[in-house]
CSV table of C-alpha atoms in Angstrom, one decimal:
chain,number,residue,atom,x,y,z
A,786,MET,CA,0.0,0.0,0.0
A,787,ALA,CA,2.9,2.3,0.6
A,788,ALA,CA,4.3,1.7,-2.9
A,789,ALA,CA,1.1,2.9,-4.6
A,790,PRO,CA,1.4,6.6,-3.7
A,791,GLN,CA,4.9,6.6,-4.9
A,792,ARG,CA,3.8,5.4,-8.4
A,793,LEU,CA,1.2,8.2,-8.6
A,794,LYS,CA,3.7,10.9,-7.8
A,795,SER,CA,6.3,10.0,-10.4
A,796,PRO,CA,4.3,11.3,-13.5
A,797,ASP,CA,3.7,14.7,-11.8
A,798,PHE,CA,7.4,15.0,-11.2
A,799,GLY,CA,8.2,14.3,-14.8
A,800,LEU,CA,5.7,16.9,-16.0
A,801,TRP,CA,7.1,19.6,-13.8
A,802,THR,CA,10.6,18.8,-14.9
A,803,PHE,CA,9.7,19.2,-18.6
A,804,LEU,CA,8.0,22.6,-18.0
A,805,LEU,CA,11.1,23.8,-16.1
A,806,LEU,CA,13.4,22.9,-19.0
A,807,LEU,CA,11.2,24.8,-21.4
A,808,ASN,CA,11.5,28.0,-19.4
A,809,LEU,CA,15.2,27.6,-18.8
A,810,LEU,CA,16.5,26.5,-22.2
A,811,PRO,CA,16.2,29.0,-25.2
A,812,GLU,CA,17.1,26.3,-27.6
A,813,ALA,CA,14.1,24.3,-26.5
A,814,ARG,CA,11.9,27.3,-26.9
A,815,ALA,CA,13.1,27.7,-30.5
A,816,VAL,CA,12.3,24.2,-31.4
A,817,VAL,CA,8.7,24.5,-30.5
A,818,GLY,CA,8.4,28.1,-31.8
A,819,HIS,CA,5.6,27.3,-34.2
A,820,ARG,CA,3.3,26.8,-31.3
A,821,GLU,CA,3.6,30.5,-30.3
A,822,PRO,CA,0.4,32.5,-30.9
A,823,LEU,CA,0.1,34.5,-34.2
A,824,PRO,CA,0.9,38.2,-34.2
A,825,ASP,CA,-1.8,40.7,-33.7
A,826,ASP,CA,-4.3,40.5,-36.5
A,827,SER,CA,-4.6,44.3,-36.9
A,828,LYS,CA,-1.0,44.3,-38.3
A,829,ASP,CA,-1.5,41.6,-41.0
A,830,ASN,CA,-3.1,43.0,-44.2
A,831,ILE,CA,-3.8,39.6,-45.7
A,832,THR,CA,-5.8,38.6,-42.6
A,833,ILE,CA,-7.5,42.0,-42.6
A,834,PHE,CA,-8.7,41.8,-46.2
A,835,THR,CA,-9.6,38.2,-45.9
A,836,ARG,CA,-11.9,39.1,-43.0
A,837,ILE,CA,-13.2,42.1,-45.0
A,838,LEU,CA,-14.1,40.0,-48.0
A,839,ASP,CA,-15.6,37.3,-45.9
A,840,ARG,CA,-17.7,39.9,-44.2
A,841,LEU,CA,-18.7,41.6,-47.5
A,842,LEU,CA,-19.7,38.3,-49.2
A,843,ASP,CA,-21.5,37.0,-46.1
A,844,GLY,CA,-25.1,37.3,-47.0
A,845,TYR,CA,-24.3,38.9,-50.4
A,846,ASP,CA,-26.7,37.9,-53.2
A,847,ASN,CA,-25.1,38.2,-56.6
A,848,ARG,CA,-28.5,37.6,-58.3
A,849,LEU,CA,-29.7,41.1,-57.3
A,850,ARG,CA,-28.3,44.2,-59.0
A,851,PRO,CA,-27.1,47.1,-56.9
A,852,GLY,CA,-29.8,49.5,-55.8
A,853,LEU,CA,-32.6,47.2,-56.6
A,854,GLY,CA,-35.9,49.0,-56.1
A,855,GLU,CA,-34.2,52.2,-55.1
A,856,SER,CA,-32.1,53.6,-58.0
A,857,VAL,CA,-30.9,52.9,-61.5
A,858,THR,CA,-27.6,51.2,-61.8
A,859,GLU,CA,-25.1,53.2,-63.9
A,860,VAL,CA,-22.5,51.2,-65.8
A,861,ARG,CA,-19.6,53.3,-67.2
A,862,THR,CA,-17.7,51.8,-70.0
A,863,ASN,CA,-14.7,52.5,-72.3
A,864,ILE,CA,-12.9,50.6,-74.9
A,865,TYR,CA,-9.2,50.3,-75.9
A,866,VAL,CA,-8.7,48.8,-79.3
A,867,THR,CA,-5.5,46.9,-79.6
A,868,SER,CA,-6.1,45.4,-83.0
A,869,PHE,CA,-8.5,46.2,-85.8
A,870,GLY,CA,-9.0,43.9,-88.8
A,871,PRO,CA,-9.1,42.1,-91.0
A,872,VAL,CA,-12.4,43.1,-92.8
A,873,SER,CA,-14.2,40.5,-94.9
A,874,ASP,CA,-16.1,41.9,-97.8
A,875,THR,CA,-17.6,38.5,-98.7
A,876,ASP,CA,-19.0,37.9,-95.2
A,877,MET,CA,-19.5,41.6,-94.4
A,878,GLU,CA,-17.9,41.3,-91.0
A,879,TYR,CA,-14.7,42.5,-89.3
A,880,THR,CA,-12.5,41.4,-86.4
A,881,ILE,CA,-11.6,43.6,-83.5
A,882,ASP,CA,-9.4,42.9,-80.4
A,883,VAL,CA,-10.3,45.1,-77.4
A,884,PHE,CA,-9.8,45.7,-73.7
A,885,PHE,CA,-13.4,46.1,-72.6
A,886,ARG,CA,-13.8,48.0,-69.4
A,887,GLN,CA,-16.9,48.4,-67.2
A,888,SER,CA,-17.3,50.3,-63.9
A,889,TRP,CA,-20.2,50.5,-61.5
A,890,ARG,CA,-20.9,51.1,-57.8
A,891,ASP,CA,-22.2,48.5,-55.4
A,892,GLU,CA,-23.1,49.9,-52.0
A,893,ARG,CA,-23.0,46.4,-50.5
A,894,LEU,CA,-19.2,46.2,-51.1
A,895,LYS,CA,-18.1,49.3,-49.1
A,896,PHE,CA,-15.2,48.6,-46.7
A,897,ASP,CA,-12.8,50.3,-44.4
A,898,GLY,CA,-9.1,49.2,-44.5
A,899,PRO,CA,-5.5,50.2,-44.9
A,900,MET,CA,-5.8,50.2,-48.7
A,901,GLN,CA,-8.2,52.4,-50.8
A,902,VAL,CA,-8.1,50.2,-53.9
A,903,LEU,CA,-8.1,46.4,-53.5
A,904,PRO,CA,-6.9,44.3,-56.5
A,905,LEU,CA,-8.8,41.1,-56.6
A,906,ASN,CA,-8.6,37.8,-58.4
A,907,ASN,CA,-10.9,37.2,-61.4
A,908,LEU,CA,-12.5,34.3,-59.5
A,909,LEU,CA,-14.3,36.8,-57.3
A,910,ALA,CA,-16.2,38.0,-60.3
A,911,SER,CA,-18.3,34.9,-60.2
A,912,LYS,CA,-19.4,35.7,-56.6
A,913,ILE,CA,-20.6,39.3,-57.1
A,914,TRP,CA,-23.1,40.9,-59.4
A,915,THR,CA,-21.7,41.9,-62.9
A,916,PRO,CA,-23.5,43.6,-65.8
A,917,ASP,CA,-25.0,41.2,-68.4
A,918,THR,CA,-23.4,43.1,-71.3
A,919,PHE,CA,-23.6,41.6,-74.8
A,920,PHE,CA,-22.7,42.8,-78.3
A,921,HIS,CA,-25.7,43.3,-80.5
A,922,ASN,CA,-24.0,42.9,-83.8
A,923,GLY,CA,-21.4,40.3,-82.6
A,924,LYS,CA,-21.3,37.1,-84.6
A,925,LYS,CA,-18.7,35.5,-82.3
A,926,SER,CA,-16.9,36.8,-79.3
A,927,VAL,CA,-14.0,35.1,-77.6
A,928,ALA,CA,-12.7,35.8,-74.0
A,929,HIS,CA,-9.0,35.0,-73.8
A,930,ASN,CA,-8.1,32.4,-71.1
A,931,MET,CA,-4.3,31.9,-71.7
A,932,THR,CA,-2.5,31.5,-69.5
A,933,THR,CA,-5.2,32.5,-67.1
A,934,PRO,CA,-8.5,34.3,-67.8
A,935,ASN,CA,-7.5,37.8,-69.0
A,936,LYS,CA,-9.7,39.6,-66.6
A,937,LEU,CA,-9.1,42.3,-64.0
A,938,LEU,CA,-11.2,43.2,-61.0
A,939,ARG,CA,-10.6,46.1,-58.6
A,940,LEU,CA,-12.6,47.2,-55.6
A,941,VAL,CA,-12.5,50.7,-54.3
A,942,ASP,CA,-13.4,51.4,-50.6
A,943,ASN,CA,-16.6,53.3,-51.6
A,944,GLY,CA,-18.0,50.2,-53.3
A,945,THR,CA,-16.9,51.1,-56.9
A,946,LEU,CA,-15.8,48.1,-59.1
A,947,LEU,CA,-13.6,48.1,-62.2
A,948,TYR,CA,-14.0,45.0,-64.3
A,949,THR,CA,-11.8,44.6,-67.4
A,950,MET,CA,-11.5,41.8,-69.9
A,951,ARG,CA,-9.8,41.1,-73.2
A,952,LEU,CA,-12.1,40.1,-76.0
A,953,THR,CA,-11.8,39.3,-79.7
A,954,ILE,CA,-15.1,40.1,-81.4
A,955,HIS,CA,-16.3,39.2,-84.9
A,956,ALA,CA,-18.9,41.8,-85.6
A,957,GLU,CA,-21.2,42.5,-88.6
A,958,CYS,CA,-20.5,45.4,-90.8
A,959,PRO,CA,-23.3,46.2,-93.2
A,960,MET,CA,-21.8,47.3,-96.5
A,961,HIS,CA,-23.3,49.2,-99.4
A,962,LEU,CA,-21.1,48.4,-102.4
A,963,GLU,CA,-22.7,50.7,-105.0
A,964,ASP,CA,-19.5,52.7,-105.1
A,965,PHE,CA,-17.0,49.8,-104.9
A,966,PRO,CA,-14.0,50.1,-105.0
A,967,MET,CA,-14.2,53.8,-104.2
A,968,ASP,CA,-16.5,53.0,-101.3
A,969,ALA,CA,-16.4,54.0,-97.6
A,970,HIS,CA,-18.1,52.2,-94.7
A,971,ALA,CA,-19.0,52.8,-91.1
A,972,CYS,CA,-18.6,49.5,-89.2
A,973,PRO,CA,-20.6,49.6,-85.9
A,974,LEU,CA,-19.8,48.0,-82.6
A,975,LYS,CA,-23.0,47.9,-80.4
A,976,PHE,CA,-23.3,46.6,-76.9
A,977,GLY,CA,-25.8,46.9,-74.0
A,978,SER,CA,-27.6,45.0,-71.3
A,979,TYR,CA,-29.3,41.8,-72.4
A,980,ALA,CA,-32.0,41.6,-69.6
A,981,TYR,CA,-32.1,45.0,-67.8
A,982,THR,CA,-34.2,47.8,-69.4
A,983,ASN,CA,-33.2,51.4,-69.2
A,984,ASN,CA,-35.3,51.7,-66.0
A,985,GLU,CA,-32.9,49.3,-64.2
A,986,VAL,CA,-29.5,49.6,-65.9
A,987,ILE,CA,-28.1,52.4,-68.1
A,988,TYR,CA,-24.8,52.6,-69.8
A,989,LEU,CA,-22.6,55.7,-69.9
A,990,TRP,CA,-19.2,56.5,-71.5
A,991,THR,CA,-16.5,56.9,-68.9
A,992,GLN,CA,-14.6,59.8,-70.5
A,993,GLY,CA,-17.2,61.4,-72.6
A,994,ASP,CA,-18.0,60.9,-76.3
A,995,GLU,CA,-14.5,61.7,-77.6
A,996,ARG,CA,-12.0,59.8,-75.5
A,997,SER,CA,-13.9,56.7,-74.3
A,998,VAL,CA,-12.8,54.7,-77.3
A,999,ALA,CA,-9.1,54.7,-78.2
A,1000,VAL,CA,-7.3,52.8,-81.0
A,1001,ALA,CA,-3.6,51.8,-80.6
A,1002,GLU,CA,-1.3,53.6,-83.0
A,1003,ASP,CA,-0.1,50.3,-84.5
A,1004,GLY,CA,-3.5,48.6,-84.1
A,1005,SER,CA,-4.6,48.6,-87.7
A,1006,ARG,CA,-4.5,45.2,-89.4
A,1007,LEU,CA,-6.0,46.4,-92.7
A,1008,ASN,CA,-4.7,45.7,-96.1
A,1009,GLN,CA,-7.5,47.1,-98.3
A,1010,TYR,CA,-8.8,49.8,-96.0
A,1011,ASP,CA,-7.7,53.0,-94.2
A,1012,LEU,CA,-9.1,53.5,-90.7
A,1013,LEU,CA,-10.1,57.2,-90.9
A,1014,GLY,CA,-11.5,57.4,-87.3
A,1015,HIS,CA,-14.5,56.6,-85.2
A,1016,VAL,CA,-17.6,58.2,-83.8
A,1017,ILE,CA,-19.2,57.1,-80.6
A,1018,GLY,CA,-22.8,57.6,-79.3
A,1019,LYS,CA,-25.7,56.1,-77.6
A,1020,GLU,CA,-29.2,55.1,-78.7
A,1021,THR,CA,-32.3,53.5,-77.3
A,1022,ILE,CA,-34.0,50.5,-78.9
A,1023,SER,CA,-37.5,49.2,-78.2
A,1024,SER,CA,-38.7,45.6,-78.1
A,1025,SER,CA,-41.6,43.6,-76.8
A,1026,THR,CA,-39.8,43.4,-73.4
A,1027,GLY,CA,-39.1,47.1,-73.0
A,1028,GLU,CA,-36.6,49.8,-73.9
A,1029,TYR,CA,-32.9,49.2,-73.7
A,1030,VAL,CA,-29.8,51.5,-73.9
A,1031,VAL,CA,-27.3,50.6,-76.6
A,1032,MET,CA,-23.8,52.1,-76.8
A,1033,THR,CA,-22.6,52.5,-80.3
A,1034,THR,CA,-19.2,53.0,-81.9
A,1035,TYR,CA,-18.8,53.5,-85.7
A,1036,PHE,CA,-15.4,52.9,-87.2
A,1037,HIS,CA,-15.0,54.7,-90.5
A,1038,LEU,CA,-13.2,52.8,-93.2
A,1039,LYS,CA,-12.1,54.0,-96.7
A,1040,ARG,CA,-11.1,51.4,-99.3
A,1041,LYS,CA,-7.7,51.6,-100.9
A,1042,ILE,CA,-8.1,51.6,-104.7
A,1043,GLY,CA,-4.5,50.9,-105.6
A,1044,TYR,CA,-5.0,47.1,-105.8
A,1045,PHE,CA,-8.0,47.4,-108.1
A,1046,VAL,CA,-6.4,50.0,-110.4
A,1047,ILE,CA,-3.5,47.5,-111.0
A,1048,GLN,CA,-5.6,44.4,-111.2
A,1049,THR,CA,-8.8,45.6,-113.0
A,1050,TYR,CA,-8.9,49.2,-114.2
A,1051,LEU,CA,-5.6,49.3,-116.1
A,1052,PRO,CA,-6.1,45.9,-117.9
A,1053,CYS,CA,-9.6,47.0,-118.9
A,1054,ILE,CA,-8.3,50.3,-120.3
A,1055,MET,CA,-5.5,48.6,-122.2
A,1056,THR,CA,-7.9,46.0,-123.6
A,1057,VAL,CA,-10.2,48.8,-125.0
A,1058,ILE,CA,-7.2,50.6,-126.5
A,1059,LEU,CA,-6.0,47.3,-128.1
A,1060,SER,CA,-9.5,46.7,-129.6
A,1061,GLN,CA,-9.3,50.2,-131.3
A,1062,VAL,CA,-5.9,49.3,-132.9
A,1063,SER,CA,-7.9,47.3,-135.5
A,1064,PHE,CA,-9.3,50.5,-137.0
A,1065,TRP,CA,-5.9,51.2,-138.4
A,1066,LEU,CA,-5.5,47.9,-140.2
A,1067,ASN,CA,-6.6,47.3,-143.8
A,1068,ARG,CA,-10.1,46.1,-144.1
A,1069,GLU,CA,-8.8,43.2,-146.2
A,1070,SER,CA,-6.8,42.0,-143.1
A,1071,VAL,CA,-9.7,39.8,-142.0
A,1072,PRO,CA,-7.7,37.3,-139.9
A,1073,ALA,CA,-5.8,40.1,-138.0
A,1074,ARG,CA,-8.9,42.1,-137.2
A,1075,THR,CA,-10.9,39.0,-136.2
A,1076,VAL,CA,-8.1,38.0,-133.8
A,1077,PHE,CA,-8.2,41.6,-132.3
A,1078,GLY,CA,-11.9,41.6,-131.8
A,1079,VAL,CA,-12.4,38.1,-130.4
A,1080,THR,CA,-9.4,38.2,-128.1
A,1081,THR,CA,-10.4,41.5,-126.6
A,1082,VAL,CA,-13.9,40.4,-126.0
A,1083,LEU,CA,-12.7,37.2,-124.2
A,1084,THR,CA,-10.2,39.2,-122.2
A,1085,MET,CA,-13.0,41.5,-120.9
A,1086,THR,CA,-15.1,38.5,-120.0
A,1087,THR,CA,-12.3,37.0,-118.0
A,1088,LEU,CA,-11.6,40.3,-116.2
A,1089,SER,CA,-15.3,40.7,-115.3
A,1090,ILE,CA,-15.5,37.2,-113.8
A,1091,SER,CA,-12.3,37.6,-111.8
A,1092,ALA,CA,-13.3,41.0,-110.4
A,1093,ARG,CA,-16.5,39.6,-109.0
A,1094,ASN,CA,-14.9,36.7,-107.1
A,1095,SER,CA,-13.9,38.9,-104.1
A,1096,LEU,CA,-17.3,40.4,-103.6
A,1097,PRO,CA,-20.6,39.1,-102.1
A,1098,LYS,CA,-23.3,38.2,-104.6
A,1099,VAL,CA,-25.2,41.5,-104.4
A,1100,ALA,CA,-28.2,42.1,-106.7
A,1101,TYR,CA,-27.1,45.6,-107.8
A,1102,ALA,CA,-24.3,46.9,-110.0
A,1103,THR,CA,-21.2,48.3,-108.4
A,1104,ALA,CA,-19.1,51.2,-109.8
A,1105,MET,CA,-16.6,48.6,-111.1
A,1106,ASP,CA,-19.4,46.7,-112.8
A,1107,TRP,CA,-20.4,49.9,-114.6
A,1108,PHE,CA,-16.9,50.6,-115.7
A,1109,MET,CA,-16.4,47.0,-117.0
A,1110,ALA,CA,-19.8,47.1,-118.7
A,1111,VAL,CA,-18.8,50.2,-120.7
A,1112,CYS,CA,-15.4,48.8,-121.5
A,1113,TYR,CA,-17.1,45.6,-122.7
A,1114,ALA,CA,-19.4,47.7,-124.9
A,1115,PHE,CA,-16.5,49.5,-126.5
A,1116,VAL,CA,-14.7,46.2,-127.2
A,1117,PHE,CA,-17.8,44.6,-128.6
A,1118,SER,CA,-18.6,47.7,-130.7
A,1119,ALA,CA,-15.2,47.5,-132.2
A,1120,LEU,CA,-15.9,43.9,-133.3
A,1121,ILE,CA,-19.3,44.9,-134.7
A,1122,GLU,CA,-17.6,47.8,-136.5
A,1123,PHE,CA,-15.2,45.4,-138.2
A,1124,ALA,CA,-18.1,43.1,-139.2
A,1125,THR,CA,-19.9,46.1,-140.8
A,1126,VAL,CA,-16.8,47.2,-142.7
A,1127,ASN,CA,-16.1,43.7,-143.9
A,1128,TYR,CA,-19.7,43.3,-145.1
A,1129,PHE,CA,-19.6,46.5,-147.2
A,1130,THR,CA,-16.0,45.6,-148.4
A,1131,LYS,CA,-17.4,42.4,-150.0
A,1132,ARG,CA,-20.2,44.3,-151.7
A,1133,SER,CA,-17.7,46.9,-153.0
A,1134,TRP,CA,-15.6,44.1,-154.5
A,1135,ALA,CA,-18.6,42.6,-156.2
A,1136,TRP,CA,-19.6,45.8,-157.9
A,1137,ASP,CA,-16.2,47.5,-158.5
A,1138,GLY,CA,-14.1,44.4,-159.1
A,1139,LYS,CA,-16.5,42.2,-161.0
A,1140,LYS,CA,-19.5,44.0,-162.5
A,1141,GLU,CA,-17.7,47.2,-163.4
A,1142,GLY,CA,-14.7,45.2,-164.6
A,1143,MET,CA,-16.9,43.0,-166.8
A,1144,GLU,CA,-18.6,46.0,-168.3
A,1145,ILE,CA,-15.1,47.3,-169.4
A,1146,ARG,CA,-13.8,44.0,-170.3
A,1147,GLU,CA,-16.5,43.0,-172.8
A,1148,PRO,CA,-15.8,45.8,-175.4
A,1149,PHE,CA,-12.1,45.6,-174.6
A,1150,GLN,CA,-12.1,41.9,-175.5
A,1151,ALA,CA,-14.0,42.7,-178.7
A,1152,ASN,CA,-11.4,45.3,-179.6
A,1153,MET,CA,-8.6,42.8,-178.9
A,1154,ALA,CA,-10.2,40.3,-181.3
A,1155,ARG,CA,-10.4,42.9,-184.0
A,1156,ILE,CA,-6.8,44.0,-183.3
A,1157,LYS,CA,-5.7,40.4,-183.8
A,1158,ASP,CA,-7.5,40.3,-187.1
A,1159,LEU,CA,-5.9,43.5,-188.2
A,1160,ARG,CA,-2.5,42.2,-187.2
A,1161,ARG,CA,-3.1,39.1,-189.3
A,1162,GLU,CA,-4.1,41.3,-192.3
A,1163,SER,CA,-1.2,43.7,-191.7
A,1164,ALA,CA,1.1,40.7,-191.6
A,1165,THR,CA,-0.2,39.5,-194.9
A,1166,LEU,CA,0.1,43.0,-196.5
A,1167,SER,CA,3.7,43.4,-195.2
A,1168,LYS,CA,4.7,40.4,-197.0
A,1169,LYS,CA,3.3,41.9,-200.2
A,1170,ALA,CA,4.2,45.5,-199.8
A,1171,ASN,CA,6.8,45.7,-197.0
A,1172,ASN,CA,4.1,46.1,-194.4
A,1173,THR,CA,3.0,49.5,-195.7
A,1174,PHE,CA,0.6,51.1,-198.2
A,1175,ASN,CA,2.2,53.5,-200.6
A,1176,ILE,CA,-0.2,56.1,-201.7
A,1177,VAL,CA,1.3,59.0,-203.7
A,1178,GLY,CA,4.7,58.5,-202.1
A,1179,THR,CA,3.5,58.5,-198.5
A,1180,THR,CA,3.8,55.4,-196.2
A,1181,TYR,CA,0.8,54.4,-194.0
A,1182,ALA,CA,0.7,51.8,-191.3
A,1183,ILE,CA,-2.2,49.7,-189.9
A,1184,ASN,CA,-3.3,51.0,-186.5
A,1185,VAL,CA,-6.4,51.0,-184.2
A,1186,ALA,CA,-8.4,54.2,-183.7
A,1187,LYS,CA,-9.3,55.4,-180.2
A,1188,ASP,CA,-13.0,54.8,-180.8
A,1189,GLN,CA,-14.2,51.5,-179.7
A,1190,GLY,CA,-15.0,49.0,-182.4
A,1191,LEU,CA,-13.5,51.1,-185.3
A,1192,THR,CA,-10.2,50.5,-187.3
A,1193,THR,CA,-8.6,53.3,-189.3
A,1194,VAL,CA,-5.5,53.9,-191.2
A,1195,SER,CA,-3.3,56.6,-189.6
A,1196,LYS,CA,-0.4,58.4,-191.0
A,1197,SER,CA,3.0,57.5,-189.7
A,1198,ALA,CA,6.3,59.1,-190.4
A,1199,GLY,CA,8.3,56.6,-188.5
A,1200,GLY,CA,8.7,53.8,-190.9
A,1201,PRO,CA,7.5,50.4,-189.6
A,1202,SER,CA,4.3,50.0,-187.6
A,1203,THR,CA,4.4,51.6,-184.1
A,1204,LYS,CA,2.3,50.5,-181.1
A,1205,HIS,CA,-0.4,52.9,-180.2
A,1206,PRO,CA,-0.6,54.2,-176.6
A,1207,TYR,CA,-4.0,52.6,-176.3
A,1208,LEU,CA,-2.4,49.2,-176.8
A,1209,HIS,CA,0.2,50.1,-174.2
A,1210,LYS,CA,-2.4,50.8,-171.6
A,1211,MET,CA,-4.9,48.2,-172.6
A,1212,ASP,CA,-4.9,46.6,-169.0
A,1213,ASP,CA,-5.5,49.9,-167.2
A,1214,PRO,CA,-9.3,50.0,-167.2
A,1215,TYR,CA,-9.6,46.7,-165.2
A,1216,THR,CA,-6.8,47.7,-162.9
A,1217,GLU,CA,-8.5,51.0,-162.1
A,1218,ALA,CA,-11.7,49.2,-161.4
A,1219,LYS,CA,-10.0,47.0,-158.8
A,1220,LYS,CA,-8.4,49.9,-157.0
A,1221,SER,CA,-11.6,50.7,-155.2
A,1222,TYR,CA,-11.2,47.4,-153.3
A,1223,ASN,CA,-8.2,48.7,-151.3
A,1224,ARG,CA,-9.4,52.1,-150.3
A,1225,VAL,CA,-9.7,52.9,-146.5
A,1226,SER,CA,-13.3,52.6,-145.3
A,1227,LYS,CA,-15.0,55.7,-144.2
A,1228,VAL,CA,-16.4,53.8,-141.2
A,1229,ASP,CA,-12.8,53.1,-140.1
A,1230,LYS,CA,-11.8,56.8,-140.5
A,1231,ILE,CA,-14.7,57.9,-138.4
A,1232,SER,CA,-14.1,55.2,-135.7
A,1233,ARG,CA,-10.5,56.2,-135.3
A,1234,ILE,CA,-11.7,59.5,-133.9
A,1235,ILE,CA,-15.1,58.7,-132.4
A,1236,PHE,CA,-14.1,55.7,-130.3
A,1237,PRO,CA,-11.0,57.2,-128.5
A,1238,VAL,CA,-12.9,60.5,-127.9
A,1239,LEU,CA,-15.9,58.8,-126.4
A,1240,PHE,CA,-13.8,56.6,-124.2
A,1241,PHE,CA,-11.8,59.6,-122.9
A,1242,ILE,CA,-15.0,61.5,-122.1
A,1243,PHE,CA,-16.4,58.4,-120.3
A,1244,ASN,CA,-13.3,58.1,-118.1
A,1245,LEU,CA,-13.3,61.8,-117.3
A,1246,GLY,CA,-16.9,61.7,-116.2
A,1247,TYR,CA,-16.5,58.4,-114.3
A,1248,TRP,CA,-13.5,59.3,-112.2
A,1249,ALA,CA,-14.8,62.8,-111.5
A,1250,THR,CA,-18.1,61.5,-110.3
A,1251,TYR,CA,-16.9,58.9,-107.9
A,1252,VAL,CA,-14.0,60.8,-106.5
A,1253,ASN,CA,-16.3,63.8,-105.7
A,1254,ARG,CA,-18.8,61.5,-104.0
A,1255,LYS,CA,-16.4,60.6,-101.2
A,1256,PRO,CA,-17.4,63.5,-98.9
A,1257,ALA,CA,-21.1,62.8,-99.4
A,1258,ILE,CA,-20.5,59.1,-98.4
A,1259,MET,CA,-18.6,60.1,-95.3
A,1260,LYS,CA,-21.3,62.6,-94.3
A,1261,ALA,CA,-23.9,59.9,-94.6
A,1262,ASN,CA,-21.9,57.6,-92.4
A,1263,ASN,CA,-21.5,60.2,-89.8
A,1264,LEU,CA,-25.2,60.6,-89.6
A,1265,ASN,CA,-25.5,56.9,-88.9
């Protein structure tokens, strides 16, 4: 019985010994330092803001907008465009890469702390109310998530939030191509609330109507357009569910014409000029003029088809269509002109070369037959009387008179028979008749002047009209 109290006292003695060593040995105190109490919470910012956020989110309902039933929520926005383009004419859309910023005030998120602005992780955005903004004319929008979601969230101590995200938007751009390729367009970017009417949520530009949308200096990714500027505004649309505020930005684009001048306009002009070269060829050069006409017509057809491949299938004619149609008309008219000249050339040959030649040839052949008879007679007489008739000491030779169908005896002082000039030129009447076949057509002479003059007047009017229409187009776009 005496040994039992001794066994009960031994554990108490060991405990007291351990506590004594802890107080006396600093090394032992360092070993178990992690058991010391944490420093004062008022000096640890992480702990402070953790408690602030926990307190703010405690009982916070992100399904309800700020000021529900009391006031209208104002959402202030601005846009920074980092990249604009490309623009698709075929699909009538454009691509834009932006930093889209929204700011609003939520009284439920006010706090007091050592920092006025509290940067937050994007994960908190899913736990608080955010505007349900969507793009009215957006076909496809992408929020970038590499390497993490490209979002920024900041909370100010008065409850104001700044929410920024990086977006790539494919938006519609209605195009009127009547003036293509000297056209200008105003491509809109429209956004607003999807569910809240203007009695609940309204949108405002953060820095006014001039500086709320900015484009980076090297942000243009356009090959066929010049970005002239942008105009921002606000409009209200009505639907069956109410009226909604829509924020608008119109980006003004002007097409660069250089590509189309090189690829379409200059080939068309050269083809028309080439078709008019045929007016300077002889109208008997049927193969050459046919090649000119057919080749230029086929070339214009090919150019017209290739020019349409880069455009949407619109039902109206563009400025380029009108130009190519007139060029096609000039080329085709040159081919018709050659057909007309060739038709009348054949008729001229039939009358001048055949009918008129036969009318001259018939009496001429009759005279030739008589001349042959007279030559035979003169040959017979020359054998008998040295080819001459001696009458009273004067010598006469057989010859042919100038009158058709008559033979006379003319006086000659030159001895033997001499050939008359009529016999020397006996082939000239038929040759003169055929010369009318090679004369230049009057139609060709007129076409050499009329066609170039009309084509020059057309070009002068065409370019003057469409170049001067540029200010009117830009004015109409500004009104939109």
